[in-house]
């Protein structure tokens, strides 16, 4: 996934569902960055792999996304509509 893909995804956010899709892409990108960092660490004075400048940000993103995904899954299982 490239920065262009993420930029296009954020431009398409127009509902809770599309926001969750975007967050999912961010989490996947962060996890890929962390995987690269484990094998080939970046300089401590520059951005991490894939351009992440604050690698700690992804940790909270993953936890938040997990919570949002559980809420979305619960709403679907009860046939509840998520309002945009």
mmCIF file of N, CA and C in Angstrom:
data_model
loop_
_atom_site.group_PDB
_atom_site.id
_atom_site.type_symbol
_atom_site.label_atom_id
_atom_site.label_comp_id
_atom_site.label_asym_id
_atom_site.label_seq_id
_atom_site.Cartn_x
_atom_site.Cartn_y
_atom_site.Cartn_z
ATOM 1 N N UNK A 1 0.862 -1.175 0.000
ATOM 2 C CA UNK A 1 0.000 0.000 0.000
ATOM 3 C C UNK A 1 0.904 1.231 0.000
ATOM 4 N N UNK A 2 0.526 2.217 -0.741
ATOM 5 C CA UNK A 2 1.345 3.417 -0.850
ATOM 6 C C UNK A 2 0.652 4.596 -0.170
ATOM 7 N N UNK A 3 1.417 5.664 -0.027
ATOM 8 C CA UNK A 3 0.858 6.887 0.530
ATOM 9 C C UNK A 3 -0.298 7.380 -0.331
ATOM 10 N N UNK A 4 -0.185 7.209 -1.635
ATOM 11 C CA UNK A 4 -1.256 7.606 -2.552
ATOM 12 C C UNK A 4 -2.528 6.816 -2.266
ATOM 13 N N UNK A 5 -2.395 5.505 -1.999
ATOM 14 C CA UNK A 5 -3.559 4.689 -1.653
ATOM 15 C C UNK A 5 -4.251 5.221 -0.403
ATOM 16 N N UNK A 6 -3.449 5.575 0.602
ATOM 17 C CA UNK A 6 -4.020 6.104 1.849
ATOM 18 C C UNK A 6 -4.689 7.458 1.614
ATOM 19 N N UNK A 7 -4.071 8.291 0.795
ATOM 20 C CA UNK A 7 -4.660 9.596 0.490
ATOM 21 C C UNK A 7 -5.985 9.439 -0.248
ATOM 22 N N UNK A 8 -6.046 8.505 -1.170
ATOM 23 C CA UNK A 8 -7.297 8.255 -1.891
ATOM 24 C C UNK A 8 -8.363 7.713 -0.947
ATOM 25 N N UNK A 9 -7.962 6.831 -0.050
ATOM 26 C CA UNK A 9 -8.917 6.250 0.902
ATOM 27 C C UNK A 9 -9.500 7.312 1.820
ATOM 28 N N UNK A 10 -8.678 8.234 2.295
ATOM 29 C CA UNK A 10 -9.200 9.265 3.198
ATOM 30 C C UNK A 10 -10.147 10.203 2.447
ATOM 31 N N UNK A 11 -9.903 10.414 1.163
ATOM 32 C CA UNK A 11 -10.795 11.266 0.368
ATOM 33 C C UNK A 11 -12.153 10.606 0.155
ATOM 34 N N UNK A 12 -12.214 9.293 0.271
ATOM 35 C CA UNK A 12 -13.464 8.570 0.041
ATOM 36 C C UNK A 12 -14.265 8.338 1.323
ATOM 37 N N UNK A 13 -13.776 8.806 2.450
ATOM 38 C CA UNK A 13 -14.508 8.618 3.710
ATOM 39 C C UNK A 13 -15.758 9.484 3.689
ATOM 40 N N UNK A 14 -16.915 8.814 3.783
ATOM 41 C CA UNK A 14 -18.177 9.549 3.807
ATOM 42 C C UNK A 14 -19.201 8.867 4.721
ATOM 43 N N UNK A 15 -18.736 7.887 5.482
ATOM 44 C CA UNK A 15 -19.627 7.189 6.398
ATOM 45 C C UNK A 15 -18.782 6.497 7.465
ATOM 46 N N UNK A 16 -19.441 5.954 8.467
ATOM 47 C CA UNK A 16 -18.702 5.210 9.489
ATOM 48 C C UNK A 16 -18.016 4.000 8.885
ATOM 49 N N UNK A 17 -18.701 3.344 7.972
ATOM 50 C CA UNK A 17 -18.128 2.161 7.331
ATOM 51 C C UNK A 17 -16.859 2.511 6.553
ATOM 52 N N UNK A 18 -16.905 3.566 5.760
ATOM 53 C CA UNK A 18 -15.728 3.923 4.970
ATOM 54 C C UNK A 18 -14.609 4.459 5.879
ATOM 55 N N UNK A 19 -14.975 5.076 7.007
ATOM 56 C CA UNK A 19 -13.971 5.517 7.977
ATOM 57 C C UNK A 19 -13.269 4.304 8.578
ATOM 58 N N UNK A 20 -14.044 3.276 8.941
ATOM 59 C CA UNK A 20 -13.449 2.063 9.495
ATOM 60 C C UNK A 20 -12.562 1.371 8.467
ATOM 61 N N UNK A 21 -12.946 1.420 7.208
ATOM 62 C CA UNK A 21 -12.106 0.857 6.150
ATOM 63 C C UNK A 21 -10.774 1.613 6.069
ATOM 64 N N UNK A 22 -10.852 2.941 6.166
ATOM 65 C CA UNK A 22 -9.636 3.762 6.130
ATOM 66 C C UNK A 22 -8.742 3.455 7.331
ATOM 67 N N UNK A 23 -9.328 3.369 8.514
ATOM 68 C CA UNK A 23 -8.548 3.062 9.712
ATOM 69 C C UNK A 23 -7.906 1.680 9.576
ATOM 70 N N UNK A 24 -8.625 0.754 9.001
ATOM 71 C CA UNK A 24 -8.078 -0.579 8.770
ATOM 72 C C UNK A 24 -6.841 -0.505 7.879
ATOM 73 N N UNK A 25 -6.893 0.325 6.851
ATOM 74 C CA UNK A 25 -5.743 0.499 5.967
ATOM 75 C C UNK A 25 -4.569 1.115 6.714
ATOM 76 N N UNK A 26 -4.848 2.085 7.579
ATOM 77 C CA UNK A 26 -3.785 2.712 8.371
ATOM 78 C C UNK A 26 -3.121 1.690 9.289
ATOM 79 N N UNK A 27 -3.930 0.891 9.961
ATOM 80 C CA UNK A 27 -3.392 -0.119 10.866
ATOM 81 C C UNK A 27 -2.531 -1.119 10.092
ATOM 82 N N UNK A 28 -3.002 -1.551 8.932
ATOM 83 C CA UNK A 28 -2.224 -2.492 8.112
ATOM 84 C C UNK A 28 -0.896 -1.875 7.684
ATOM 85 N N UNK A 29 -0.913 -0.604 7.319
ATOM 86 C CA UNK A 29 0.307 0.086 6.910
ATOM 87 C C UNK A 29 1.271 0.196 8.086
ATOM 88 N N UNK A 30 0.744 0.531 9.266
ATOM 89 C CA UNK A 30 1.579 0.640 10.456
ATOM 90 C C UNK A 30 2.200 -0.709 10.802
ATOM 91 N N UNK A 31 1.394 -1.780 10.743
ATOM 92 C CA UNK A 31 1.911 -3.104 11.058
ATOM 93 C C UNK A 31 2.994 -3.527 10.070
ATOM 94 N N UNK A 32 2.819 -3.192 8.796
ATOM 95 C CA UNK A 32 3.841 -3.490 7.797
ATOM 96 C C UNK A 32 5.119 -2.707 8.108
ATOM 97 N N UNK A 33 4.964 -1.451 8.492
ATOM 98 C CA UNK A 33 6.105 -0.618 8.863
ATOM 99 C C UNK A 33 6.860 -1.230 10.041
ATOM 100 N N UNK A 34 6.128 -1.704 11.046
ATOM 101 C CA UNK A 34 6.762 -2.306 12.214
ATOM 102 C C UNK A 34 7.518 -3.580 11.833
ATOM 103 N N UNK A 35 6.957 -4.345 10.924
ATOM 104 C CA UNK A 35 7.613 -5.559 10.456
ATOM 105 C C UNK A 35 8.929 -5.229 9.757
ATOM 106 N N UNK A 36 8.915 -4.208 8.933
ATOM 107 C CA UNK A 36 10.134 -3.773 8.237
ATOM 108 C C UNK A 36 11.164 -3.277 9.243
ATOM 109 N N UNK A 37 10.705 -2.521 10.240
ATOM 110 C CA UNK A 37 11.605 -1.973 11.259
ATOM 111 C C UNK A 37 12.298 -3.078 12.060
ATOM 112 N N UNK A 38 11.614 -4.198 12.266
ATOM 113 C CA UNK A 38 12.210 -5.300 13.019
ATOM 114 C C UNK A 38 13.418 -5.887 12.290
ATOM 115 N N UNK A 39 13.350 -5.942 10.979
ATOM 116 C CA UNK A 39 14.447 -6.536 10.216
ATOM 117 C C UNK A 39 15.467 -5.510 9.732
ATOM 118 N N UNK A 40 15.002 -4.287 9.476
ATOM 119 C CA UNK A 40 15.876 -3.228 8.974
ATOM 120 C C UNK A 40 15.536 -1.918 9.676
ATOM 121 N N UNK A 41 16.072 -1.699 10.874
ATOM 122 C CA UNK A 41 15.721 -0.482 11.619
ATOM 123 C C UNK A 41 16.143 0.797 10.894
ATOM 124 N N UNK A 42 15.307 1.816 11.003
ATOM 125 C CA UNK A 42 15.608 3.126 10.436
ATOM 126 C C UNK A 42 16.477 3.918 11.403
ATOM 127 N N UNK A 43 17.005 4.996 10.908
ATOM 128 C CA UNK A 43 17.773 5.901 11.755
ATOM 129 C C UNK A 43 16.857 6.493 12.824
ATOM 130 N N UNK A 44 17.346 6.652 14.048
ATOM 131 C CA UNK A 44 16.512 7.253 15.097
ATOM 132 C C UNK A 44 16.234 8.744 14.851
ATOM 133 N N UNK A 45 16.905 9.321 13.848
ATOM 134 C CA UNK A 45 16.749 10.744 13.576
ATOM 135 C C UNK A 45 15.829 11.039 12.396
ATOM 136 N N UNK A 46 15.223 10.026 11.828
ATOM 137 C CA UNK A 46 14.325 10.220 10.693
ATOM 138 C C UNK A 46 13.046 9.427 10.893
ATOM 139 N N UNK A 47 12.232 9.418 9.876
ATOM 140 C CA UNK A 47 10.974 8.674 9.962
ATOM 141 C C UNK A 47 11.248 7.178 9.877
ATOM 142 N N UNK A 48 10.311 6.410 10.367
ATOM 143 C CA UNK A 48 10.406 4.947 10.293
ATOM 144 C C UNK A 48 10.038 4.474 8.894
ATOM 145 N N UNK A 49 10.061 3.167 8.728
ATOM 146 C CA UNK A 49 9.708 2.566 7.440
ATOM 147 C C UNK A 49 8.326 3.041 7.008
ATOM 148 N N UNK A 50 8.160 3.201 5.727
ATOM 149 C CA UNK A 50 6.916 3.650 5.085
ATOM 150 C C UNK A 50 6.532 5.070 5.488
ATOM 151 N N UNK A 51 7.471 5.811 6.068
ATOM 152 C CA UNK A 51 7.244 7.222 6.364
ATOM 153 C C UNK A 51 6.574 7.528 7.690
ATOM 154 N N UNK A 52 6.390 6.531 8.556
ATOM 155 C CA UNK A 52 5.764 6.790 9.858
ATOM 156 C C UNK A 52 6.706 7.626 10.707
ATOM 157 N N UNK A 53 6.249 8.822 11.090
ATOM 158 C CA UNK A 53 7.065 9.716 11.902
ATOM 159 C C UNK A 53 6.808 9.537 13.390
ATOM 160 N N UNK A 54 5.686 8.981 13.747
ATOM 161 C CA UNK A 54 5.373 8.700 15.147
ATOM 162 C C UNK A 54 4.933 7.240 15.249
ATOM 163 N N UNK A 55 5.899 6.324 15.397
ATOM 164 C CA UNK A 55 5.545 4.903 15.392
ATOM 165 C C UNK A 55 4.664 4.482 16.560
ATOM 166 N N UNK A 56 4.650 5.250 17.639
ATOM 167 C CA UNK A 56 3.800 4.914 18.785
ATOM 168 C C UNK A 56 2.322 5.137 18.468
ATOM 169 N N UNK A 57 2.039 5.983 17.510
ATOM 170 C CA UNK A 57 0.663 6.289 17.126
ATOM 171 C C UNK A 57 -0.094 5.041 16.688
ATOM 172 N N UNK A 58 0.562 4.152 16.003
ATOM 173 C CA UNK A 58 -0.080 2.945 15.505
ATOM 174 C C UNK A 58 -0.578 2.024 16.600
ATOM 175 N N UNK A 59 0.109 1.997 17.738
ATOM 176 C CA UNK A 59 -0.323 1.122 18.831
ATOM 177 C C UNK A 59 -1.733 1.463 19.271
ATOM 178 N N UNK A 60 -2.006 2.744 19.447
ATOM 179 C CA UNK A 60 -3.355 3.169 19.818
ATOM 180 C C UNK A 60 -4.340 2.944 18.690
ATOM 181 N N UNK A 61 -3.874 3.123 17.454
ATOM 182 C CA UNK A 61 -4.740 2.908 16.307
ATOM 183 C C UNK A 61 -5.224 1.478 16.228
ATOM 184 N N UNK A 62 -4.338 0.542 16.499
ATOM 185 C CA UNK A 62 -4.722 -0.865 16.447
ATOM 186 C C UNK A 62 -5.764 -1.162 17.527
ATOM 187 N N UNK A 63 -5.559 -0.662 18.729
ATOM 188 C CA UNK A 63 -6.525 -0.900 19.815
ATOM 189 C C UNK A 63 -7.863 -0.255 19.501
ATOM 190 N N UNK A 64 -7.832 0.979 19.006
ATOM 191 C CA UNK A 64 -9.076 1.667 18.661
ATOM 192 C C UNK A 64 -9.794 0.979 17.524
ATOM 193 N N UNK A 65 -9.044 0.537 16.525
ATOM 194 C CA UNK A 65 -9.675 -0.141 15.402
ATOM 195 C C UNK A 65 -10.322 -1.440 15.853
ATOM 196 N N UNK A 66 -9.651 -2.167 16.720
ATOM 197 C CA UNK A 66 -10.219 -3.421 17.228
ATOM 198 C C UNK A 66 -11.542 -3.156 17.927
ATOM 199 N N UNK A 67 -11.588 -2.113 18.746
ATOM 200 C CA UNK A 67 -12.832 -1.772 19.440
ATOM 201 C C UNK A 67 -13.920 -1.375 18.443
ATOM 202 N N UNK A 68 -13.574 -0.562 17.456
ATOM 203 C CA UNK A 68 -14.558 -0.136 16.459
ATOM 204 C C UNK A 68 -15.055 -1.326 15.631
ATOM 205 N N UNK A 69 -14.155 -2.238 15.302
ATOM 206 C CA UNK A 69 -14.552 -3.408 14.527
ATOM 207 C C UNK A 69 -15.515 -4.280 15.315
ATOM 208 N N UNK A 70 -15.286 -4.415 16.619
ATOM 209 C CA UNK A 70 -16.198 -5.197 17.452
ATOM 210 C C UNK A 70 -17.574 -4.555 17.517
ATOM 211 N N UNK A 71 -17.612 -3.230 17.614
ATOM 212 C CA UNK A 71 -18.893 -2.516 17.628
ATOM 213 C C UNK A 71 -19.610 -2.727 16.306
ATOM 214 N N UNK A 72 -18.882 -2.594 15.202
ATOM 215 C CA UNK A 72 -19.480 -2.770 13.884
ATOM 216 C C UNK A 72 -19.999 -4.194 13.713
ATOM 217 N N UNK A 73 -19.219 -5.177 14.145
ATOM 218 C CA UNK A 73 -19.629 -6.573 14.044
ATOM 219 C C UNK A 73 -20.875 -6.824 14.888
ATOM 220 N N UNK A 74 -20.921 -6.235 16.080
ATOM 221 C CA UNK A 74 -22.091 -6.382 16.946
ATOM 222 C C UNK A 74 -23.330 -5.770 16.325
ATOM 223 N N UNK A 75 -23.186 -4.596 15.705
ATOM 224 C CA UNK A 75 -24.321 -3.937 15.063
ATOM 225 C C UNK A 75 -24.825 -4.776 13.901
ATOM 226 N N UNK A 76 -23.920 -5.369 13.147
ATOM 227 C CA UNK A 76 -24.328 -6.213 12.010
ATOM 228 C C UNK A 76 -25.038 -7.460 12.495
ATOM 229 N N UNK A 77 -24.535 -8.065 13.576
ATOM 230 C CA UNK A 77 -25.143 -9.315 14.044
ATOM 231 C C UNK A 77 -26.550 -9.079 14.590
ATOM 232 N N UNK A 78 -26.834 -7.860 14.998
ATOM 233 C CA UNK A 78 -28.170 -7.529 15.509
ATOM 234 C C UNK A 78 -29.003 -6.808 14.457
ATOM 235 N N UNK A 79 -28.513 -6.771 13.216
ATOM 236 C CA UNK A 79 -29.197 -6.112 12.101
ATOM 237 C C UNK A 79 -29.471 -4.642 12.402
ATOM 238 N N UNK A 80 -28.536 -3.993 13.080
ATOM 239 C CA UNK A 80 -28.672 -2.564 13.364
ATOM 240 C C UNK A 80 -27.947 -1.782 12.277
ATOM 241 N N UNK A 81 -28.516 -0.678 11.878
ATOM 242 C CA UNK A 81 -27.897 0.165 10.854
ATOM 243 C C UNK A 81 -26.979 1.155 11.550
ATOM 244 N N UNK A 82 -25.752 1.272 11.041
ATOM 245 C CA UNK A 82 -24.843 2.281 11.566
ATOM 246 C C UNK A 82 -25.112 3.581 10.829
ATOM 247 N N UNK A 83 -25.487 4.611 11.548
ATOM 248 C CA UNK A 83 -25.789 5.902 10.929
ATOM 249 C C UNK A 83 -24.509 6.537 10.421
ATOM 250 N N UNK A 84 -24.584 7.206 9.274
ATOM 251 C CA UNK A 84 -23.382 7.893 8.761
ATOM 252 C C UNK A 84 -23.032 9.102 9.589
#
